Short mmCIF file of C-alpha atoms in Angstrom, two decimals:
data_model
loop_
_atom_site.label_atom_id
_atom_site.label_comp_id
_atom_site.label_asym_id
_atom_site.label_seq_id
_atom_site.Cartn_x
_atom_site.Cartn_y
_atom_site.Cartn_z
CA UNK N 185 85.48 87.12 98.18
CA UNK N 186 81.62 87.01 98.62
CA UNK N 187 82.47 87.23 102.66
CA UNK N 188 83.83 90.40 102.49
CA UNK N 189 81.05 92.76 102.80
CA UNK N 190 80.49 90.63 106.15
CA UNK N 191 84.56 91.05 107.18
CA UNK N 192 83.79 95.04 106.41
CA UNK N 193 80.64 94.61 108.67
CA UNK N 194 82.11 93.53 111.20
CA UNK N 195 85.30 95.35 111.14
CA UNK N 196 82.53 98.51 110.79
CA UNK N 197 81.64 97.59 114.24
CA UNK N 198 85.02 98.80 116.01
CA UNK N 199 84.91 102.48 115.07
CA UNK N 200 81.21 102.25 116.09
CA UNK N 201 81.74 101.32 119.52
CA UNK N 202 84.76 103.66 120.03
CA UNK N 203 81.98 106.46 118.80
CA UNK N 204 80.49 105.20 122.16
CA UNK N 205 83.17 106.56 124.42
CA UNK N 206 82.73 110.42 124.68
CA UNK N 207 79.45 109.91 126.36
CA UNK N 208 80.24 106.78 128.40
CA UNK N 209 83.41 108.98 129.50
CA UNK N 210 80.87 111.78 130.25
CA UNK N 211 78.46 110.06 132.00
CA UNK N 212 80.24 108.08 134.46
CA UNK N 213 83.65 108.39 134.63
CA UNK N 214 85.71 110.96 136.68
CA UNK N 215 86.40 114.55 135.20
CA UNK N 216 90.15 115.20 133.66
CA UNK N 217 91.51 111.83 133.82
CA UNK N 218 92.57 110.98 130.04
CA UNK N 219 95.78 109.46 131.01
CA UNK N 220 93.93 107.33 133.40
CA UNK N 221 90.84 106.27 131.11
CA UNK N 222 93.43 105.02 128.39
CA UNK N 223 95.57 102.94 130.90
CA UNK N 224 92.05 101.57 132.64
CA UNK N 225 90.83 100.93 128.85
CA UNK N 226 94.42 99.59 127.29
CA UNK N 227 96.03 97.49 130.26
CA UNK N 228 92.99 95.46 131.67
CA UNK N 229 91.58 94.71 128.18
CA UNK N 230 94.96 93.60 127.03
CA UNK N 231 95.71 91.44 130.47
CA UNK N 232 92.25 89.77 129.94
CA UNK N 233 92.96 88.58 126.12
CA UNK N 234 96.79 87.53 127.30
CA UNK N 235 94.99 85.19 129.13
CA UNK N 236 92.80 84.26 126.89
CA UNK N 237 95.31 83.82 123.81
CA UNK N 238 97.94 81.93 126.24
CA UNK N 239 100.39 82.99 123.64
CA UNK N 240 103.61 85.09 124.14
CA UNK N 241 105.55 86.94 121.42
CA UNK N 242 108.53 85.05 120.05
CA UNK N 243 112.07 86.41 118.52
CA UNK N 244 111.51 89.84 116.67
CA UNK N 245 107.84 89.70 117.48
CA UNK N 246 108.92 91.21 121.11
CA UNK N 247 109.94 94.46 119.65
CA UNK N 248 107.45 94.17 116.75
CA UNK N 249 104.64 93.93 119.28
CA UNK N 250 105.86 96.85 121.33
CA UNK N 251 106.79 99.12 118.13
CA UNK N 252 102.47 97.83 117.25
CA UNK N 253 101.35 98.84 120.59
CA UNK N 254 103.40 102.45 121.26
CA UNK N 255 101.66 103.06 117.84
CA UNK N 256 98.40 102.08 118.39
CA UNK N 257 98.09 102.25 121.79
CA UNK N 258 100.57 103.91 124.05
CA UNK N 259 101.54 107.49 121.69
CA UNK N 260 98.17 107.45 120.17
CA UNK N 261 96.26 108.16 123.12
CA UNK N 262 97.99 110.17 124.92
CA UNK N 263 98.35 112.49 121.20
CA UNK N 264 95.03 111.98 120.69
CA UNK N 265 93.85 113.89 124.33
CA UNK N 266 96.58 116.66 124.53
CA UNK N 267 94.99 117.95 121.29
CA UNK N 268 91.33 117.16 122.36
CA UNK N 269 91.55 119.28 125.18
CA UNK N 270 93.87 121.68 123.79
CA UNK N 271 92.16 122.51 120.34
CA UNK N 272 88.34 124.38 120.34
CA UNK N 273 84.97 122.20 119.24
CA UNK N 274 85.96 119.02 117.54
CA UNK N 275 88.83 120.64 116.19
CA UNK N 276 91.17 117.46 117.17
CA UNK N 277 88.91 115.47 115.44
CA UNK N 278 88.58 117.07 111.90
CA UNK N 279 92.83 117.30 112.06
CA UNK N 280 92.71 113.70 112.68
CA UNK N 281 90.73 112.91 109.97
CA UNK N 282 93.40 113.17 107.46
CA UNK N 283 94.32 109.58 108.71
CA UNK N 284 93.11 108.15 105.40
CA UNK N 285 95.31 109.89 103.67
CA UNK N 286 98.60 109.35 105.61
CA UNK N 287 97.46 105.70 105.46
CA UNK N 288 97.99 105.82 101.49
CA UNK N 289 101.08 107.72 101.50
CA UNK N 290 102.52 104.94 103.92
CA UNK N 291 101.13 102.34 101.78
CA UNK N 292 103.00 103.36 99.07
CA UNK N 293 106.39 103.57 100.92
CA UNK N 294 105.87 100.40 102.97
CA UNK N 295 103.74 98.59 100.95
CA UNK N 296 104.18 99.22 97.56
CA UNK N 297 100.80 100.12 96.77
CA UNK N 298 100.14 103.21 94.48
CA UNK N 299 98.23 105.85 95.40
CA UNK N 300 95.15 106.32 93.38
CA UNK N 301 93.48 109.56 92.64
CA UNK N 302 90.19 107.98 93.70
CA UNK N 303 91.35 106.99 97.52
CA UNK N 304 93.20 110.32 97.82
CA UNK N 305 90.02 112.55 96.46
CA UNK N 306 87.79 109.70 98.76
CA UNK N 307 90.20 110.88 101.70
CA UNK N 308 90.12 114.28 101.14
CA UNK N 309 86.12 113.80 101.05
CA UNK N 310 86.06 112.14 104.22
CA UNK N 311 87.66 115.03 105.97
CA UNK N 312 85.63 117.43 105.01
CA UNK N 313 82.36 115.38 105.91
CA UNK N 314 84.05 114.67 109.02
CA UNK N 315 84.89 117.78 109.59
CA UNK N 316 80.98 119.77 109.14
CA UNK N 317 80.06 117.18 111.56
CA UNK N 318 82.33 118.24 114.27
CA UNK N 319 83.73 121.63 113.72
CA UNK N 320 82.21 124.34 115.77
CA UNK N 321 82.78 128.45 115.73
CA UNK N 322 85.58 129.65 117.39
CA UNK N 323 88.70 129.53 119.59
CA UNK N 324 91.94 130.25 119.08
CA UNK N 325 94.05 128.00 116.86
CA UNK N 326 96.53 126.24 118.96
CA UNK N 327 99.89 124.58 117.40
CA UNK N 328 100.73 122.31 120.35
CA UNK N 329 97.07 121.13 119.78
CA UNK N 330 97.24 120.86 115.94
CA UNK N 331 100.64 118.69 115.94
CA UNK N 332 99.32 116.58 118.28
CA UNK N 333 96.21 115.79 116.74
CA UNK N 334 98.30 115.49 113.29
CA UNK N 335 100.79 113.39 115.41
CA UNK N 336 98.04 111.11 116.50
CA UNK N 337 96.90 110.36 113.27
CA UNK N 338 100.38 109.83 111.94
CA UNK N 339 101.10 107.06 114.57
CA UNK N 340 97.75 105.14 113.96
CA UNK N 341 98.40 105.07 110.23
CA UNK N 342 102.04 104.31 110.48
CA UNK N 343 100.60 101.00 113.20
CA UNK N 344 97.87 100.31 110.46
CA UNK N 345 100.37 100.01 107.69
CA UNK N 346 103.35 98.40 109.53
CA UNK N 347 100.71 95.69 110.56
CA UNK N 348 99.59 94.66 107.30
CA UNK N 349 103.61 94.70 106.61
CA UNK N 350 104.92 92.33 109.25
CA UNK N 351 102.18 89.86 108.55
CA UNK N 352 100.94 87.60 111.62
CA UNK N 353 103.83 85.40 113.40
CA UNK N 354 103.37 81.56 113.16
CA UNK N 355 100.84 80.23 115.67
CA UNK N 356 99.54 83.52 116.70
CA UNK N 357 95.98 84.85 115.61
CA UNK N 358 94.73 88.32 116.12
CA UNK N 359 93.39 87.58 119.72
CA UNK N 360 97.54 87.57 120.64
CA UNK N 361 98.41 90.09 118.89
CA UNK N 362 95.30 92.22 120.17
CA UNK N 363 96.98 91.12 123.63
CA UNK N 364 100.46 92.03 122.77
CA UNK N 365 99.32 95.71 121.58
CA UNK N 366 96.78 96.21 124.31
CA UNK N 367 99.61 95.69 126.80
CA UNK N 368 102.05 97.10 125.83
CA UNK N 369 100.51 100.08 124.95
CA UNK N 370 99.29 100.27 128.63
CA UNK N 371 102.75 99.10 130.30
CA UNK N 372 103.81 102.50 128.19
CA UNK N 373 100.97 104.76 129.08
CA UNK N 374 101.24 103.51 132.96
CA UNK N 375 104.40 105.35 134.14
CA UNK N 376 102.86 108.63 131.59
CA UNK N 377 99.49 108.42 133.89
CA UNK N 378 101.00 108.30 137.29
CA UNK N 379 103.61 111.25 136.38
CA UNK N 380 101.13 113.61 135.03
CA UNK N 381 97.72 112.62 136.90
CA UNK N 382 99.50 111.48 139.98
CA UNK N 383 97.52 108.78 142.11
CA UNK N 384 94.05 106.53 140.46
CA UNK N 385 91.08 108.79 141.74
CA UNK N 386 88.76 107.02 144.05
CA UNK N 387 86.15 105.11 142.06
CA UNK N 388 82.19 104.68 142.68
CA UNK N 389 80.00 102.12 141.25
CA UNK N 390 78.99 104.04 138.36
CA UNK N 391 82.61 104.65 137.47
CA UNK N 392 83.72 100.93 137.49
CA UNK N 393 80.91 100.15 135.32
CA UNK N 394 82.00 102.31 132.77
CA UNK N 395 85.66 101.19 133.11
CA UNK N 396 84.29 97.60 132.87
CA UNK N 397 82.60 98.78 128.90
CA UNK N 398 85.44 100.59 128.10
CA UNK N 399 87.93 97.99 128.89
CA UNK N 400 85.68 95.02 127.87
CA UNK N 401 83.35 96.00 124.79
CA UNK N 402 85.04 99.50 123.66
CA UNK N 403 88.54 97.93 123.95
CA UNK N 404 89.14 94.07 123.95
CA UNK N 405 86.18 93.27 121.70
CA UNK N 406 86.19 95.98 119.45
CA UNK N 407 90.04 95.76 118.83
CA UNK N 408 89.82 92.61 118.26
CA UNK N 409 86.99 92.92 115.47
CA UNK N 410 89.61 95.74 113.75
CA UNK N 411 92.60 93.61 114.23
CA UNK N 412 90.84 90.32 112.63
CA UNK N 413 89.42 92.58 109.94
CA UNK N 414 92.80 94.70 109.33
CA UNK N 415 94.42 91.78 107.33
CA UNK N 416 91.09 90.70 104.97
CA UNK N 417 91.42 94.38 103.96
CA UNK N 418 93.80 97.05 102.42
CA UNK N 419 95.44 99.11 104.83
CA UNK N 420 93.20 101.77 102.91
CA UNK N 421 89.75 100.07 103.24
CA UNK N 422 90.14 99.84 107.01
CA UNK N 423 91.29 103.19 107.43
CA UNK N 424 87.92 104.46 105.69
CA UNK N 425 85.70 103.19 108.62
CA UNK N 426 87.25 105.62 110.59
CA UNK N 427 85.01 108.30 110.17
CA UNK N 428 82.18 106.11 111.52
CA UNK N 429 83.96 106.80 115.27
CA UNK N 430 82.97 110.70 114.69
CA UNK N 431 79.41 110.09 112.96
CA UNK N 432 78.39 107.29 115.97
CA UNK N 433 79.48 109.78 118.62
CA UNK N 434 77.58 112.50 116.95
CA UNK N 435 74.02 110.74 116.91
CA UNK N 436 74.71 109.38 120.57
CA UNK N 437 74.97 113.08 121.32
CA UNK N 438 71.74 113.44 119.54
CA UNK N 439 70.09 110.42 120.83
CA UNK N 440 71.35 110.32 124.51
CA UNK N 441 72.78 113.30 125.26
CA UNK N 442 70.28 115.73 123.70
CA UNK N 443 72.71 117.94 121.55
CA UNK N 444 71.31 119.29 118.56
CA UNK N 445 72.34 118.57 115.04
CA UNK N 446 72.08 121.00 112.73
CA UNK N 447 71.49 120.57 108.76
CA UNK N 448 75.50 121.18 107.82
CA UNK N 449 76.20 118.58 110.25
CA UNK N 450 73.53 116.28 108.51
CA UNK N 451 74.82 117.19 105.07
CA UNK N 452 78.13 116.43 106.86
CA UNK N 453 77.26 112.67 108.16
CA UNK N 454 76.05 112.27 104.89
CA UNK N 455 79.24 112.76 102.98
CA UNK N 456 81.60 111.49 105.09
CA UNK N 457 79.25 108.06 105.35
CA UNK N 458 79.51 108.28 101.44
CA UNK N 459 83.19 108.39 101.37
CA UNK N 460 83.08 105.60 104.07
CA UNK N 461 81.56 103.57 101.64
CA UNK N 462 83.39 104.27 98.23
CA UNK N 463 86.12 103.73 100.05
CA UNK N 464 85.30 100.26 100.63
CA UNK N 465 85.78 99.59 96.62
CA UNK N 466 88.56 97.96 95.56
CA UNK N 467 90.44 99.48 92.88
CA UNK N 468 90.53 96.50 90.43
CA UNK N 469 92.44 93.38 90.49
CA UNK N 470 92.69 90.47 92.14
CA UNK N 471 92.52 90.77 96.23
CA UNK N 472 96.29 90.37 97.36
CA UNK N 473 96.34 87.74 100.11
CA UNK N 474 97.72 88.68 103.31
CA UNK N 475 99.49 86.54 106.26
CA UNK N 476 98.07 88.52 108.82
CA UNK N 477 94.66 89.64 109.88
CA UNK N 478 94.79 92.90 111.93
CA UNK N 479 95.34 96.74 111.73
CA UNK N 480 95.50 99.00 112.49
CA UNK N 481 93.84 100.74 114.69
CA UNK N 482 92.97 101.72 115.46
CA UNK N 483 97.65 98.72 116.34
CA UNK N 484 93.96 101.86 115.41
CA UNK N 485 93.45 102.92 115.10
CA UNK N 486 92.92 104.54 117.11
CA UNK N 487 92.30 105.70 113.67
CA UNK N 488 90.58 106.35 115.13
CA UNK N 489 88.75 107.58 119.24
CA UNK N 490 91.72 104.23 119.03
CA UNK N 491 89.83 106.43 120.40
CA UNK N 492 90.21 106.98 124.15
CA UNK N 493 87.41 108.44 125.97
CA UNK N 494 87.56 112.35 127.25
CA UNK N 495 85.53 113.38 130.08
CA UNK N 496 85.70 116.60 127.69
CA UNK N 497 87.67 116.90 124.22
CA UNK N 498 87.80 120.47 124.85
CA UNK N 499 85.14 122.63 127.33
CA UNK N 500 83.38 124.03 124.26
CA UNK N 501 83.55 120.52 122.31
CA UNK N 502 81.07 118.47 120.18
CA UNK N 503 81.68 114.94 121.02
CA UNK N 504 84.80 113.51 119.52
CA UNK N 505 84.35 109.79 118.27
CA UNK N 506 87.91 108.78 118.14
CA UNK N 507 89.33 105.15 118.85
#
């Protein structure tokens, strides 16, 4: 397995670029339009790889695909901004840390894979890092806010794991089923958008150019970089890059958007980047080969900003680097 550190690499490079998508959101989209940014980053990204991949589900792989997208895709986002905006200063995303961990209890259920002390204490590492990076003073504690945000993490774990279950369906590589997820996770956030947000606000220049990164680098490449990386790595490994969504958003923040980082939040990057990496060690054991290469997602992720962009995660918020 000498390629593997490349295959983590590269996998590495989807949470990344969905650390990207506070301040892209910020910058040049339009205010308090969640609902919106997820269907303009889900549906168009998967349309464009449909195409590309010229493959269709087959048999069970219709509801498969649509169980892997409402997962990934079409709860997760939505979850993921009710408690962004509901919850005070990052809040959302230090609750939805805890993804690693869900991700081993469902491995054990789904995949047979016993829990270790090392990835649970790595997990419960991760969180806390996570969380001194993007927990700020104050607000009240809201319940709506902290299910969702707990819900959110739930249904990217639960895609992540029932991915690496079901395998890959003959004749399909993770470009299709990248396309499947992507639109059907739209198709189900659609009808969601127009209810709630009513009508697509009127769009400038600057606004279709940061639809056009979302959709095309933040959504249909980077998926597809966690979906070919999901199946050369546990369900756990992949689910350890998440935190890199959180740390990426935080030095944009720093870099482009001026906010300060303070020395707990350094301390912060630091451990959650450590339990990143441990988590990246396999326990022992020969590598178990699977069918399939993809996530989730995350499909997210999702982990993880999986992450959807937010013109705001909350009005007192540090950015939120979620899939």
């Amino acid at each position: 397995m000498k390629r593997r550190p490349a295959i983590v690499l590269l996998t590495a490079l989807a949470p990344i670029s969905w650390g990207t998508t506070y301040a892209v959101t910020t910058e040049f989209l339009p205010s308090d339009r969640p609902l919106f940014t997820g269907l303009m980053r889900a549906l168009p990204a998967g349309l464009v790889l449909l195409g590309l991949a010229r493959v269709l589900p087959r048999g069970a792989w219709w509801w498969k695909a649509a169980v892997l997208g409402a997962l990934n895709i079409g709860a997760f986002f939505p979850l993921l901004f009710l408690a962004a905006y509901r919850l005070p200063g990052g809040m959302a995303a230090a609750v939805g840390s805890v993804g690693p961990l869900f991700v081993v209890g469902l491995s054990a259920v789904l995949l047979g894979q016993r829990p270790t002390v090392r990835g649970v204490l790595t997990g419960i590492v991760a969180a806390s890092g996570v969380s001194l990076v993007v927990l700020k003073a104050a607000g009240a504690f809201d319940p709506v806010g902290v299910l969702a945000a707990l819900a959110s993490a739930a249904s990217m774990s639960a895609g992540t794991v029932l991915t690496k279950r079901w395998g890959r369906p003959d004749g399909a590589g993770p470009l299709a089923l990248t396309a499947w997820q992507l639109t059907a996770g739209g198709l189900l956030i659609a009808p969601v958008a127009l209810l709630l947000e009513g009508a697509p606000p009127a769009l400038d220049g600057r606004a279709l150019g940061g639809y056009l990164y979302l959709a095309l680098a933040n959504t249909a490449v980077a998926y597809w970089l966690w979906f070919h990386g999901i199946g050369r790595l546990t369900a756990t490994q992949a689910t350890f890059l998440g935190p890199l969504s959180p740390l990426t958003a935080a030095v944009v923040g720093w870099a482009a958007l001026g906010q300060a980082l303070t020395p707990v939040q350094v301390v912060g990057m630091g451990v959650a980047f450590g339990a990143t990496v441990v988590g990246q060690l396999r326990s022992g054991g020969a590598p178990s080969r699977q069918t399939f290469s993809s996530l989730e997602m995350n499909a997210r992720k999702d982990s993880m900003d999986l992450t959807v962009g937010v013109r705001r995660c909350d009005v007192r918020s540090s950015p939120v680097g979620l899939p």
